[in-house]
Amino acid sequence: MSQSKQYLPSAEWSANAHVKGMDGYRALVAEAEADYEGFWASRARELISWQTPFTKVLNDSEAPFFKWFEDGRLNVSYNCLDRNVERGLGDKTALIFEADNGDVTRVSYSELLAKVSRLANALKARGVKKGDRVVIYMPMSVEGVAAMQACARIGATHSVVFGGFSAQSLRDRVQDAGAVMVITADEQLRGGKQLPLKSIVDEALADNSCPTLKDVIVYQRTGGSIAWVAGRDLWLHELLEGQSSDCAPEWVESEHPLFLLYTSGSTGKPKGVQHSTGGYLLHAALTTKWTFDLKPDDVFWCTADIGWVTGHTYITYGPLALGGTEIVFEGVPTYPDAGRFWQMIAKHKVTIFYTAPTAIRSLIKAAETNEAVHPKNYDLSSLRLLGSVGEPINPAAWEWYHQHVGGGRCPIVDTFWQTETGGHMITPLPGATPLVPGSCTLPFPGITTAIVDELGNDVPNGQGGILVVKKPWPSMIRTIWGDPERFKKSYYPSELKGYYLAGDGAIRDAETGYFTITGRIDDVLNVSGHRMGTMEIESALVSCTELVAEAAVVGRPDDTTGEAICAFVVLKRPRPSGDEAKAIAKQLRDHVAKEIGPIAKPKDIRFGDNLPKTRSGKIMRRLLRAVAKGEAVTQDTSTLENPAILDQLGQAY
Ligand code: PRX
């Protein structure tokens, strides 16, 4: 792999950035190497206001259950709101909310503090207390961000569930978390459409399936008609009436769980990734400062949804911890047309823009077919920095983003990280790192990523291997909620010498040492930057018991979504073809949408009388991957029990 084409930061960028040039970067890396705990402790003192300062930095006595700053006490909402008001930023805009229809609401730090405090008081009035779990199933909204902050304010642990998940997925999460409350909205507005939320909550909670649940709080967004369960459902606006806008923050221990966020693994049900308070906030703030170079006059826009970790760290927590101004966008990039992002950047004079490769690829396609939505038609001169997250960005999309959105002058930070890591792990720093399209470049200072073989031995640069993190870091996952054994098995397998296993393969460039992520090494797919387990989709398919006998799911490359879901299905009835096959494929997609959510719908469905198996009965997934890609099957099929079915699987519906 040649990495000869590099984009260097301009002299001006390097001179003004928080981290200045590669010398600045190397000095930080050296500082962390020389005194690892001291490196993190000094940033934790600098960026966080502690009610009780910590005296211990890292406790590794119960590894891999690491503790950071454990005797310190703090409150995240205090750090994001009160502290900024106390510093004189009360009138500064914290949030610029743009609704689906283009209406804009600006919320200052004082206003956000008052809003969060009233909501926090309302939650307390309903009996929610420190340590209780609250599920948030909300649209992108000021109220959604405020709900998360209000939980943090009173020490309740939030678990945000993305508004695209189904009733079944929501129920699983409410049950697993043992939540006492769900905060939701009547409906959400996306792309001019009213989409249900409350009715999905009703379905999820039907038949008293979640016995820990007491209240459902409903934010009225659209005024659409909804069913009402007396004694359980409460309007948010009624609950807020008469609540004081003063609410003393609950000071919690640094290790107190700030949130759970469910994500897919290679086996079984989604796992509740548990994050801490102090260590998490530190990395959220530090990465916002160094990776995004956030400055007081910036207008920052992260396009993620608060239902994903990116929305947690780079909407609800990081930018607010630094007193920044940021956009919260309700809608979708293609409404009213595919110029929406560019139009909003121009309108709000956005300076830092952070989005996913999938969005970029689909907007490239849109601009190619409709000149009018090409970014060249918009004034994007306010931009100074671009970011990418969630999946590898292919060099062609990188170049387009750089040239047409960034005007050739904005660095692109390709940030590699995960729900479990809490914040950026491998990323360029914009005033320092020479950029190579398609590479996330070098570890964030203090982060000890490395590439090893199956036994945890370092592999030389230029040779691919398994991505690990050698030392614990402050914002790392603390455990899987309710399942510490699964945490150990998933992330700290015994053969890896105590290193954190990311689940990705990677390679370092022989010359530069730059990292390139080569994709998951487990059965996890990345579709449009959304993470999904193949097993989860398989179980959803086979739960359609009247139709499906057996199913296997693999990924295949897709130009827009990165990966696409491809399902191989054996029905309980004769193999269909033509229109009948199309109709059954639709029925199966709808079933998966109902079980998990529309994002998990298979793009291709292929029917066989059987699945390709070895004589010992194992499904040959490698072969299925080749079929899914449309490749001629060249591998040896002599161990295949029933070679004839390969022909049947050729047709995708
Ligand atoms: O495979 C990697 C990919 O997304 C996975 C993490 O997904 P999730 O927990 O949903 O978090 C997404 C947002 C942080 C990783 O294991 N991934 C994420 N960022 C990148 C990436 N792959 C390549 N390059 C990236 N910049």
CSV table of N, CA, C and O in Angstrom, one decimal, residues 67-110:
chain,number,residue,atom,x,y,z
A,67,LYS,N,-10.5,1.1,37.3
A,67,LYS,CA,-11.1,2.3,37.8
A,67,LYS,C,-10.2,3.5,37.7
A,67,LYS,O,-9.0,3.4,37.8
A,68,TRP,N,-10.8,4.6,37.3
A,68,TRP,CA,-10.1,5.8,37.1
A,68,TRP,C,-10.6,6.9,38.0
A,68,TRP,O,-11.8,7.1,38.2
A,69,PHE,N,-9.7,7.6,38.7
A,69,PHE,CA,-10.0,8.8,39.5
A,69,PHE,C,-11.0,8.4,40.6
A,69,PHE,O,-11.9,9.2,40.9
A,70,GLU,N,-10.9,7.2,41.1
A,70,GLU,CA,-12.0,6.6,41.9
A,70,GLU,C,-12.5,7.4,43.1
A,70,GLU,O,-13.6,7.3,43.5
A,71,ASP,N,-11.6,8.1,43.8
A,71,ASP,CA,-12.0,8.8,45.0
A,71,ASP,C,-12.5,10.2,44.7
A,71,ASP,O,-12.8,11.0,45.6
A,72,GLY,N,-12.5,10.6,43.4
A,72,GLY,CA,-13.0,11.9,43.0
A,72,GLY,C,-14.5,11.9,42.9
A,72,GLY,O,-15.1,10.9,42.6
A,73,ARG,N,-15.1,13.1,43.1
A,73,ARG,CA,-16.6,13.2,42.9
A,73,ARG,C,-16.8,14.4,42.0
A,73,ARG,O,-16.1,15.4,42.1
A,74,LEU,N,-17.8,14.2,41.2
A,74,LEU,CA,-18.1,15.3,40.2
A,74,LEU,C,-19.5,15.1,39.7
A,74,LEU,O,-20.2,14.2,40.1
A,75,ASN,N,-20.0,16.1,38.9
A,75,ASN,CA,-21.3,15.9,38.2
A,75,ASN,C,-21.1,16.4,36.7
A,75,ASN,O,-20.6,17.5,36.5
A,76,VAL,N,-21.5,15.6,35.8
A,76,VAL,CA,-21.3,15.9,34.4
A,76,VAL,C,-22.1,17.1,34.0
A,76,VAL,O,-21.6,18.0,33.2
A,77,SER,N,-23.3,17.1,34.4
A,77,SER,CA,-24.2,18.3,34.0
A,77,SER,C,-23.7,19.6,34.6
A,77,SER,O,-23.7,20.6,33.9
A,78,TYR,N,-23.2,19.5,35.8
A,78,TYR,CA,-22.5,20.7,36.4
A,78,TYR,C,-21.4,21.2,35.5
A,78,TYR,O,-21.2,22.4,35.1
A,79,ASN,N,-20.6,20.2,35.0
A,79,ASN,CA,-19.4,20.5,34.2
A,79,ASN,C,-19.8,21.1,32.8
A,79,ASN,O,-19.1,21.9,32.3
A,80,CYS,N,-20.9,20.6,32.3
A,80,CYS,CA,-21.4,21.0,31.0
A,80,CYS,C,-22.2,22.3,31.0
A,80,CYS,O,-22.2,23.0,30.0
A,81,LEU,N,-22.8,22.6,32.1
A,81,LEU,CA,-23.8,23.7,32.1
A,81,LEU,C,-23.4,24.8,33.1
A,81,LEU,O,-22.9,25.9,32.8
A,82,ASP,N,-23.6,24.5,34.4
A,82,ASP,CA,-23.3,25.5,35.5
A,82,ASP,C,-22.0,26.2,35.3
A,82,ASP,O,-21.8,27.4,35.5
A,83,ARG,N,-21.0,25.3,35.1
A,83,ARG,CA,-19.6,25.8,35.1
A,83,ARG,C,-19.4,26.9,33.9
A,83,ARG,O,-18.8,27.9,34.1
A,84,ASN,N,-20.1,26.6,32.8
A,84,ASN,CA,-20.0,27.6,31.7
A,84,ASN,C,-20.7,28.9,32.1
A,84,ASN,O,-20.3,30.0,31.7
A,85,VAL,N,-21.9,28.8,32.7
A,85,VAL,CA,-22.6,30.0,33.2
A,85,VAL,C,-21.7,30.7,34.2
A,85,VAL,O,-21.5,32.0,34.0
A,86,GLU,N,-21.1,30.0,35.1
A,86,GLU,CA,-20.2,30.7,36.1
A,86,GLU,C,-19.0,31.4,35.4
A,86,GLU,O,-18.5,32.4,36.0
A,87,ARG,N,-18.6,30.8,34.3
A,87,ARG,CA,-17.5,31.4,33.6
A,87,ARG,C,-17.9,32.6,32.7
A,87,ARG,O,-17.1,33.1,31.9
A,88,GLY,N,-19.1,33.0,32.8
A,88,GLY,CA,-19.6,34.1,32.0
A,88,GLY,C,-20.1,33.8,30.6
A,88,GLY,O,-20.3,34.7,29.8
A,89,LEU,N,-20.4,32.5,30.4
A,89,LEU,CA,-20.9,32.1,29.1
A,89,LEU,C,-22.4,31.9,29.1
A,89,LEU,O,-23.0,31.3,28.1
A,90,GLY,N,-23.1,32.4,30.1
A,90,GLY,CA,-24.5,32.2,30.2
A,90,GLY,C,-25.3,32.6,29.0
A,90,GLY,O,-26.3,31.9,28.6
A,91,ASP,N,-24.9,33.7,28.3
A,91,ASP,CA,-25.7,34.2,27.2
A,91,ASP,C,-25.2,33.5,25.9
A,91,ASP,O,-25.8,33.8,24.8
A,92,LYS,N,-24.1,32.8,26.0
A,92,LYS,CA,-23.6,32.2,24.7
A,92,LYS,C,-24.6,31.1,24.3
A,92,LYS,O,-25.1,30.3,25.1
A,93,THR,N,-24.7,30.9,23.0
A,93,THR,CA,-25.5,29.9,22.4
A,93,THR,C,-24.9,28.5,22.6
A,93,THR,O,-23.7,28.3,22.2
A,94,ALA,N,-25.6,27.6,23.3
A,94,ALA,CA,-25.1,26.3,23.5
A,94,ALA,C,-25.6,25.4,22.3
A,94,ALA,O,-24.8,24.8,21.6
A,95,LEU,N,-26.9,25.5,22.1
A,95,LEU,CA,-27.5,24.6,21.0
A,95,LEU,C,-28.2,25.5,20.0
A,95,LEU,O,-28.9,26.4,20.3
A,96,ILE,N,-28.0,25.2,18.7
A,96,ILE,CA,-28.8,25.7,17.6
A,96,ILE,C,-29.6,24.6,17.1
A,96,ILE,O,-29.0,23.6,16.5
A,97,PHE,N,-30.8,24.5,17.4
A,97,PHE,CA,-31.7,23.4,17.0
A,97,PHE,C,-32.3,23.8,15.7
A,97,PHE,O,-33.0,24.8,15.5
A,98,GLU,N,-32.1,22.9,14.6
A,98,GLU,CA,-32.8,23.1,13.4
A,98,GLU,C,-33.8,22.0,13.2
A,98,GLU,O,-33.4,20.8,13.2
A,99,ALA,N,-35.1,22.4,13.1
A,99,ALA,CA,-36.1,21.4,12.9
A,99,ALA,C,-36.1,20.8,11.5
A,99,ALA,O,-35.5,21.4,10.6
A,100,ASP,N,-36.9,19.7,11.3
A,100,ASP,CA,-37.0,19.1,10.0
A,100,ASP,C,-37.5,20.1,9.0
A,100,ASP,O,-37.0,20.1,7.9
A,101,ASN,N,-38.4,21.0,9.4
A,101,ASN,CA,-38.9,22.0,8.4
A,101,ASN,C,-38.1,23.3,8.3
A,101,ASN,O,-38.5,24.2,7.7
A,102,GLY,N,-36.9,23.3,9.0
A,102,GLY,CA,-36.0,24.4,8.8
A,102,GLY,C,-36.2,25.5,9.9
A,102,GLY,O,-35.3,26.4,10.0
A,103,ASP,N,-37.2,25.4,10.8
A,103,ASP,CA,-37.3,26.3,11.9
A,103,ASP,C,-36.1,26.2,12.8
A,103,ASP,O,-35.6,25.1,13.1
A,104,VAL,N,-35.6,27.3,13.3
A,104,VAL,CA,-34.4,27.3,14.2
A,104,VAL,C,-34.7,27.9,15.6
A,104,VAL,O,-35.4,28.9,15.7
A,105,THR,N,-34.2,27.2,16.6
A,105,THR,CA,-34.3,27.6,18.0
A,105,THR,C,-32.9,27.7,18.5
A,105,THR,O,-32.2,26.7,18.4
A,106,ARG,N,-32.6,28.8,19.1
A,106,ARG,CA,-31.3,28.9,19.8
A,106,ARG,C,-31.4,28.8,21.3
A,106,ARG,O,-32.3,29.4,21.8
A,107,VAL,N,-30.6,28.0,21.9
A,107,VAL,CA,-30.7,27.9,23.4
A,107,VAL,C,-29.4,28.2,24.0
A,107,VAL,O,-28.3,27.7,23.6
A,108,SER,N,-29.4,29.2,24.9
A,108,SER,CA,-28.2,29.7,25.5
A,108,SER,C,-27.8,28.7,26.7
A,108,SER,O,-28.6,27.9,27.1
A,109,TYR,N,-26.6,28.9,27.2
A,109,TYR,CA,-26.2,28.1,28.3
A,109,TYR,C,-27.1,28.3,29.5
A,109,TYR,O,-27.5,27.3,30.2
A,110,SER,N,-27.5,29.5,29.8
A,110,SER,CA,-28.4,29.7,31.0
A,110,SER,C,-29.7,29.1,30.7
A,110,SER,O,-30.3,28.5,31.7
